[in-house]
Coordinates of C-alpha atoms and ligand atoms in Angstrom, one line a residue:
X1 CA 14.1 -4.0 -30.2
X2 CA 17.1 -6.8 -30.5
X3 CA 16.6 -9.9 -30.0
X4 CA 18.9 -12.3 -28.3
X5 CA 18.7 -16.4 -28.2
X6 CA 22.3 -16.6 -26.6
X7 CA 23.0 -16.1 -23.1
X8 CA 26.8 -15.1 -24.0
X9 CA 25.7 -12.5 -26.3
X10 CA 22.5 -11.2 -24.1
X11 CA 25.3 -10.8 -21.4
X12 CA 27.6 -8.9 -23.7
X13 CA 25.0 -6.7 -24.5
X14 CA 23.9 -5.5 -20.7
X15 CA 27.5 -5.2 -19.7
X16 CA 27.8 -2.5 -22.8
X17 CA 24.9 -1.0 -22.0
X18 CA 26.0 -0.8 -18.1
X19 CA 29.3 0.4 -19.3
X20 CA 27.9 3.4 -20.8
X21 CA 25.9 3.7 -17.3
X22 CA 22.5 2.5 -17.9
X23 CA 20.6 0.6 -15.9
X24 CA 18.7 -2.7 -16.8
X25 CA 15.9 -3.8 -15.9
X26 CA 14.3 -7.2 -16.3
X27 CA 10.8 -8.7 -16.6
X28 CA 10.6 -12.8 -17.0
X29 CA 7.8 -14.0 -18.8
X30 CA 6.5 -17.1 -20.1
X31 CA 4.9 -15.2 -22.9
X32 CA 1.8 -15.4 -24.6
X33 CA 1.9 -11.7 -23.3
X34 CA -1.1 -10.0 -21.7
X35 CA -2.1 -6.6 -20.1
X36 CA -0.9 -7.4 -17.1
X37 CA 2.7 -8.1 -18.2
X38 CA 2.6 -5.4 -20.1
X39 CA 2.2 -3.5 -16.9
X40 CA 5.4 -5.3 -15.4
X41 CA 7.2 -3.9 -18.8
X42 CA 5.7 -0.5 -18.2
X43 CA 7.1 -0.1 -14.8
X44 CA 10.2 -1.5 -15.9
X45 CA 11.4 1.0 -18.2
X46 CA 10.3 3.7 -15.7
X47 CA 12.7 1.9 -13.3
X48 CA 15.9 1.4 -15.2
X49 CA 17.2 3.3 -18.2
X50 CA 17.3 -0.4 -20.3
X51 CA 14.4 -2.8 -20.7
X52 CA 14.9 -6.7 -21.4
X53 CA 11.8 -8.9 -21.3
X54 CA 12.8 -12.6 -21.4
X55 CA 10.2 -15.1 -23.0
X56 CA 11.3 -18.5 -22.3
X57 CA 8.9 -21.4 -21.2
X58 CA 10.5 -23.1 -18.6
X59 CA 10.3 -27.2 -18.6
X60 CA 11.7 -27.9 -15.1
X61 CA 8.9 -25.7 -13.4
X62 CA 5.7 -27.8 -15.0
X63 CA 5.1 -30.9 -13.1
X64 CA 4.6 -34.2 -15.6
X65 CA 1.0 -33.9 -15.7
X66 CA 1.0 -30.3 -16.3
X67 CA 0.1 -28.2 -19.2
X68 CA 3.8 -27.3 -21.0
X69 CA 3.1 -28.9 -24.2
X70 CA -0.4 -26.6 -24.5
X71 CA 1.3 -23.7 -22.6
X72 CA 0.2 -21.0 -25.4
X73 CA 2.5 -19.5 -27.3
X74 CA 2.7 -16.7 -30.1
X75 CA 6.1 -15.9 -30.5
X76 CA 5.6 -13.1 -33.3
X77 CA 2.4 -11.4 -31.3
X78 CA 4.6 -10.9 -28.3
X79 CA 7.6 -9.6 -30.1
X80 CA 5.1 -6.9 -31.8
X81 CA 3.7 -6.0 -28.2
X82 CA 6.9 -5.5 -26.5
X83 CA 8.0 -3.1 -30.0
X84 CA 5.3 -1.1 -29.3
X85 CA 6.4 -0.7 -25.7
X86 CA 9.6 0.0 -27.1
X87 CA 11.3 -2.7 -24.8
X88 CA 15.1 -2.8 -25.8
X89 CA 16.2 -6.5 -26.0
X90 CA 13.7 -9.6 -26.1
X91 CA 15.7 -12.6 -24.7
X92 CA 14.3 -15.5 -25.8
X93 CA 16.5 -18.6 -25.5
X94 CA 15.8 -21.8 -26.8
X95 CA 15.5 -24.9 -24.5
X96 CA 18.9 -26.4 -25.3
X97 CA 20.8 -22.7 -24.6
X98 CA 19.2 -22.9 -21.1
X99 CA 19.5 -26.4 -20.3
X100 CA 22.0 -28.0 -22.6
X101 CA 22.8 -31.3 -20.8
X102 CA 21.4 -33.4 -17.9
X103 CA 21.0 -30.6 -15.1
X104 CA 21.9 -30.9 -11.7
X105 CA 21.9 -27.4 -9.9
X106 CA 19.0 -26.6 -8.6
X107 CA 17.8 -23.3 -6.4
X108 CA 15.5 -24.3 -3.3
X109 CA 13.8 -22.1 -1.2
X110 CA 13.2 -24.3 1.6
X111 CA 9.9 -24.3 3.2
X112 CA 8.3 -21.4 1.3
X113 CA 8.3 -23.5 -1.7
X114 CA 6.0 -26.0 -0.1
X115 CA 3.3 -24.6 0.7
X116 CA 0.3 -23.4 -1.2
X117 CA 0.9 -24.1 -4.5
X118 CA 3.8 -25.9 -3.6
X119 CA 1.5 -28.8 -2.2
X120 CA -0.4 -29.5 -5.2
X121 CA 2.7 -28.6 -8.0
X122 CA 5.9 -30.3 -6.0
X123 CA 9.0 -28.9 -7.8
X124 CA 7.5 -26.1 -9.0
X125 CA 9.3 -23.5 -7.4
X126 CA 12.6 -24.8 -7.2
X127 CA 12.1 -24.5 -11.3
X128 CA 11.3 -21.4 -11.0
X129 CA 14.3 -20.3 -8.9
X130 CA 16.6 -22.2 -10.8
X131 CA 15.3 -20.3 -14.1
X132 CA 15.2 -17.0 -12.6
X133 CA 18.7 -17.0 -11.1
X134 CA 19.9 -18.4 -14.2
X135 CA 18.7 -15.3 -16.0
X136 CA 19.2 -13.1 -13.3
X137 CA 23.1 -14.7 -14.4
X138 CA 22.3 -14.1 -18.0
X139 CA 21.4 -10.7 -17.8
X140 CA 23.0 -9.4 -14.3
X141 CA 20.0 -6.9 -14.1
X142 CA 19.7 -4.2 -11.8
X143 CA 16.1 -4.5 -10.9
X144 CA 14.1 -7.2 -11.8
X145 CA 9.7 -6.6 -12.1
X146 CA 7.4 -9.5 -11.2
X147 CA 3.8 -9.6 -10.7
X148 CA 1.7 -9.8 -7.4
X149 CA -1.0 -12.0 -8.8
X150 CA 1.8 -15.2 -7.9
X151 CA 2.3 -13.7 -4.7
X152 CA 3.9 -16.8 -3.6
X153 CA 6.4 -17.1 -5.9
X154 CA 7.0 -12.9 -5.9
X155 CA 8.0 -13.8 -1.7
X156 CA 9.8 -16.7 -2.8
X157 CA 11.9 -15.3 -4.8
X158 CA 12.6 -12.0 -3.2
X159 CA 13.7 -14.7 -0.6
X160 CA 15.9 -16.3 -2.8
X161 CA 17.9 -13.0 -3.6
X162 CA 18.0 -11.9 0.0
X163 CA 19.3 -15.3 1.1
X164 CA 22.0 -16.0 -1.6
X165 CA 23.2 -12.1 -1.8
X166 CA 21.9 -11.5 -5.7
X167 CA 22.6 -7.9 -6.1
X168 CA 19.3 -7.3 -7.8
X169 CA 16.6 -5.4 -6.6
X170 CA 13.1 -7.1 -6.7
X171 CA 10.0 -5.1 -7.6
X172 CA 6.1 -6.4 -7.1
X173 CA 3.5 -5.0 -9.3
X174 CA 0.0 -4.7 -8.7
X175 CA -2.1 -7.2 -10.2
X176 CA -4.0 -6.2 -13.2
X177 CA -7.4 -7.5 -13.7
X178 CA -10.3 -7.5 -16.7
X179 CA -13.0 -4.9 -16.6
X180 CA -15.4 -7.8 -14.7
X181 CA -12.3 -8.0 -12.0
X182 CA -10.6 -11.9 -13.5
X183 CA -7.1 -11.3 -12.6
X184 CA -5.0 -11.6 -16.2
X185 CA -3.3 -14.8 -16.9
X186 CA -2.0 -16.7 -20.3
X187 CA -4.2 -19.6 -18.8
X188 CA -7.3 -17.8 -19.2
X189 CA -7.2 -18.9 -22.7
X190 CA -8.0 -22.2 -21.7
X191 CA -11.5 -21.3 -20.5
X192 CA -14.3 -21.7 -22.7
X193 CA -17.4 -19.3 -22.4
X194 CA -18.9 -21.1 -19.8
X195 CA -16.2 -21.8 -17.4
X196 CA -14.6 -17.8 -18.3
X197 CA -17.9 -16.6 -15.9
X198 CA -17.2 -19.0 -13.8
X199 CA -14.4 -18.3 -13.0
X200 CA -14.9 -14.9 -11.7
X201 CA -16.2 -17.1 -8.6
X202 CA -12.7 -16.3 -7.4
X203 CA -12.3 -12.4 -7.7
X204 CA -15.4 -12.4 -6.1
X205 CA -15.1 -14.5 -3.3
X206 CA -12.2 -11.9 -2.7
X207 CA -14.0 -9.1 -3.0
X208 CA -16.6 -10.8 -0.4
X209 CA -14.1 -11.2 1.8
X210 CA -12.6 -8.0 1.4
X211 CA -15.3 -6.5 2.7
X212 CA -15.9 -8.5 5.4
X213 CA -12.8 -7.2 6.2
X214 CA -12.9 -3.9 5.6
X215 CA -16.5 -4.4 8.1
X216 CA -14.1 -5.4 10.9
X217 CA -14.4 -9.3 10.6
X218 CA -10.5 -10.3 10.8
X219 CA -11.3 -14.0 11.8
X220 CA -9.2 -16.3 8.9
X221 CA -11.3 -19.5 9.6
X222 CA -14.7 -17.6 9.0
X223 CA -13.6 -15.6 6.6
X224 CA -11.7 -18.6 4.0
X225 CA -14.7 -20.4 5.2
X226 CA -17.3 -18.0 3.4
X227 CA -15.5 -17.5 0.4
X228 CA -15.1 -21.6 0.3
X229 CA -18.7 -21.6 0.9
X230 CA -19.3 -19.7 -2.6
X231 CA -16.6 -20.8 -4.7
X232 CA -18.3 -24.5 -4.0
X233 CA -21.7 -23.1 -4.8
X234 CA -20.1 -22.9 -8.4
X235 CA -20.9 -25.9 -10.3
X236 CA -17.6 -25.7 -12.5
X237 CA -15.0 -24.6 -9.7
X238 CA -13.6 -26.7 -7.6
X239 CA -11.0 -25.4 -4.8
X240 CA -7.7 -26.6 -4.7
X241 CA -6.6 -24.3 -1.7
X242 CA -8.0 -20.9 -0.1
X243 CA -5.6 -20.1 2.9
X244 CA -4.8 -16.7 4.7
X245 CA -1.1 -16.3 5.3
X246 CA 2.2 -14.9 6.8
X247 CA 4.1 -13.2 3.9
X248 CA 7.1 -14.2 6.3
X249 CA 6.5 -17.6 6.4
X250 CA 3.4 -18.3 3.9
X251 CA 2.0 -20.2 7.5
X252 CA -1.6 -20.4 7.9
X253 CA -3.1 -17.4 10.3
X254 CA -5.5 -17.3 12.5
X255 CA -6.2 -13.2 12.4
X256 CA -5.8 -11.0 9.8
X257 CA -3.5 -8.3 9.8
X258 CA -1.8 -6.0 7.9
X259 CA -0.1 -7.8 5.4
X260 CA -1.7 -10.6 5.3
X261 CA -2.4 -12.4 2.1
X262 CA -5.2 -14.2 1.4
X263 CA -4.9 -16.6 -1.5
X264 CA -6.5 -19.4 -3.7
X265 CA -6.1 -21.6 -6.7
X266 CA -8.9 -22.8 -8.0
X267 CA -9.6 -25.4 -10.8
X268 CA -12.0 -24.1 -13.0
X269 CA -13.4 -26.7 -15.5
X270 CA -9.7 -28.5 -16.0
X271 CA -8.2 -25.3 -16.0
X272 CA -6.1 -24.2 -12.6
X273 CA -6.3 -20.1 -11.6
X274 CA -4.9 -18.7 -8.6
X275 CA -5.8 -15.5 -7.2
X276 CA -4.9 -13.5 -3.7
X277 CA -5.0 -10.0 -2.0
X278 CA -2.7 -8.3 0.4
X279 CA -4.9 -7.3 3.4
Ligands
PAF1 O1 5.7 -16.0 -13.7 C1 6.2 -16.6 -14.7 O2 5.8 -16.3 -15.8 C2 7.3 -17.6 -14.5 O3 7.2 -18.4 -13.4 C3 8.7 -17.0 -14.6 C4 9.0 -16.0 -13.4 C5 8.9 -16.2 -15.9 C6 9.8 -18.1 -14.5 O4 9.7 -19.0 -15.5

């Protein structure tokens, strides 16, 4: 595995590996690598011919009371994981190669990026589309893997690359959970023993409503109302949001449907964790 901490020379390197007909394909990370972004990897190199994974914690998406001084971070434990999944380049740029001067072009999806999520973290998104299409122009991949567990920002930024033209094609993963069903996420280091049960309150207050659904109930209110009803009844949780939306639009429904998704964030102890399924 190479790795690359200059956008010139990560570009260089994709454009020769293009010119000898490969495809690339890319999987942005934060790091602090779990089994779930291995999965994103793994479907990667089954999709393109090249695999970059880019490991870059990215400033302009946490809000000033957010967590990116304690996001976790393990550099050389990462780097050994993505050898072993014999990803070909790491990309991991410092902050000053992404953002070398006062910014001032930012990527909005307008709307989308308000809701859910986007109500309690404001700028948020438009961080995260501004990263991601400024390493979709580092690395001018041809497919590009992210995870379903941020289901928001997976429509969000499919939207982005349908709207602006961005010759890359988006793939969505499943999300990959632990044996007791906790959907995988670098923040789940944050929890201590106590609040890591707790915080299965939320896979399974999905799986509740799941099969309420799957029982024929496809009322939204009664349905984000029960599984309210239990993440409350946990002492250490407290919800931030629980909504059933429009992938279209991310708008609140009032029937489920086909493609529905029904999502949550939830702060457990201090600790924020977000969860959904696709009806
Ligand atoms: O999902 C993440 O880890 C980040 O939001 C992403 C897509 C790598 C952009 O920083």
């Amino acid at each position: 595995m190479i790795i690359i901490r200059q956008i010139d020379e990560m570009r260089r390197a994709v454009r020769r590996e293009k010119g000898q007909g490969r495809t690339v394909g890319l999987v942005p990370t934060m790091g602090y690598l779990h089994e779930g972004h291995l999965s994103l990897v793994r479907l990667a190199r089954r999709e393109a011919d090249v695999a970059v994974v880019s490991l870059f914690v990215n400033p302009i998406q946490f809000g000033p009371k957010e967590d990116l001084k304690s996001y976790p971070r393990d550099f050389e434990r990462d780097a050994a994981r993505l050898r072993i999944e014999q990803v070909d380049y790491l990309f991991a740029p410092a902050d000053k190669e992404m953002y070398p001067g006062e910014h001032r072009t930012f990527v909005e999806v307008r709307g989308l990026q308000d809701r859910l999520c986007g109500r309690t973290r404001p700028g948020h998104f438009q961080g995260v589309c501004t990263v991601v299409m400024k390493l979709f122009q580092a690395i001018e991949p041809d497919c590009a893997v992210f995870g379903r567990k941020d289901a928001q920002q997976a429509l969000i930024l499919q939207r982005m690359v349908a709207d602006l033209n961005i010759p890359v094609r988006m793939i969505v993963a499943p999300i990959i959970r632990e044996p007791d069903g906790l959907a995988m996420s670098s923040r789940n280091t944050y929890l201590d023993p106590a609040e890591r049960k707790a915080a299965l309150v939320l896979s399974r207050s999905l799986a509740e409503a799941r099969a309420a659904v799957d029982a024929g109930n496809r009322d939204a209110a009664e349905i984000v109302a029960a599984m309210r009803a239990a993440i409350e009844s946990e002492p250490l949780a407290r919800v931030d949001y629980i909504e059933a939306v429009d992938p279209a639009d991310l708008a609140p429904v009032a029937e489920l449907r086909e493609g529905t998704i029904v999502a949550l964030a939830v702060f457990i102890g201090r600790t924020r964790l977000i969860d959904n399924m696709l009806i």
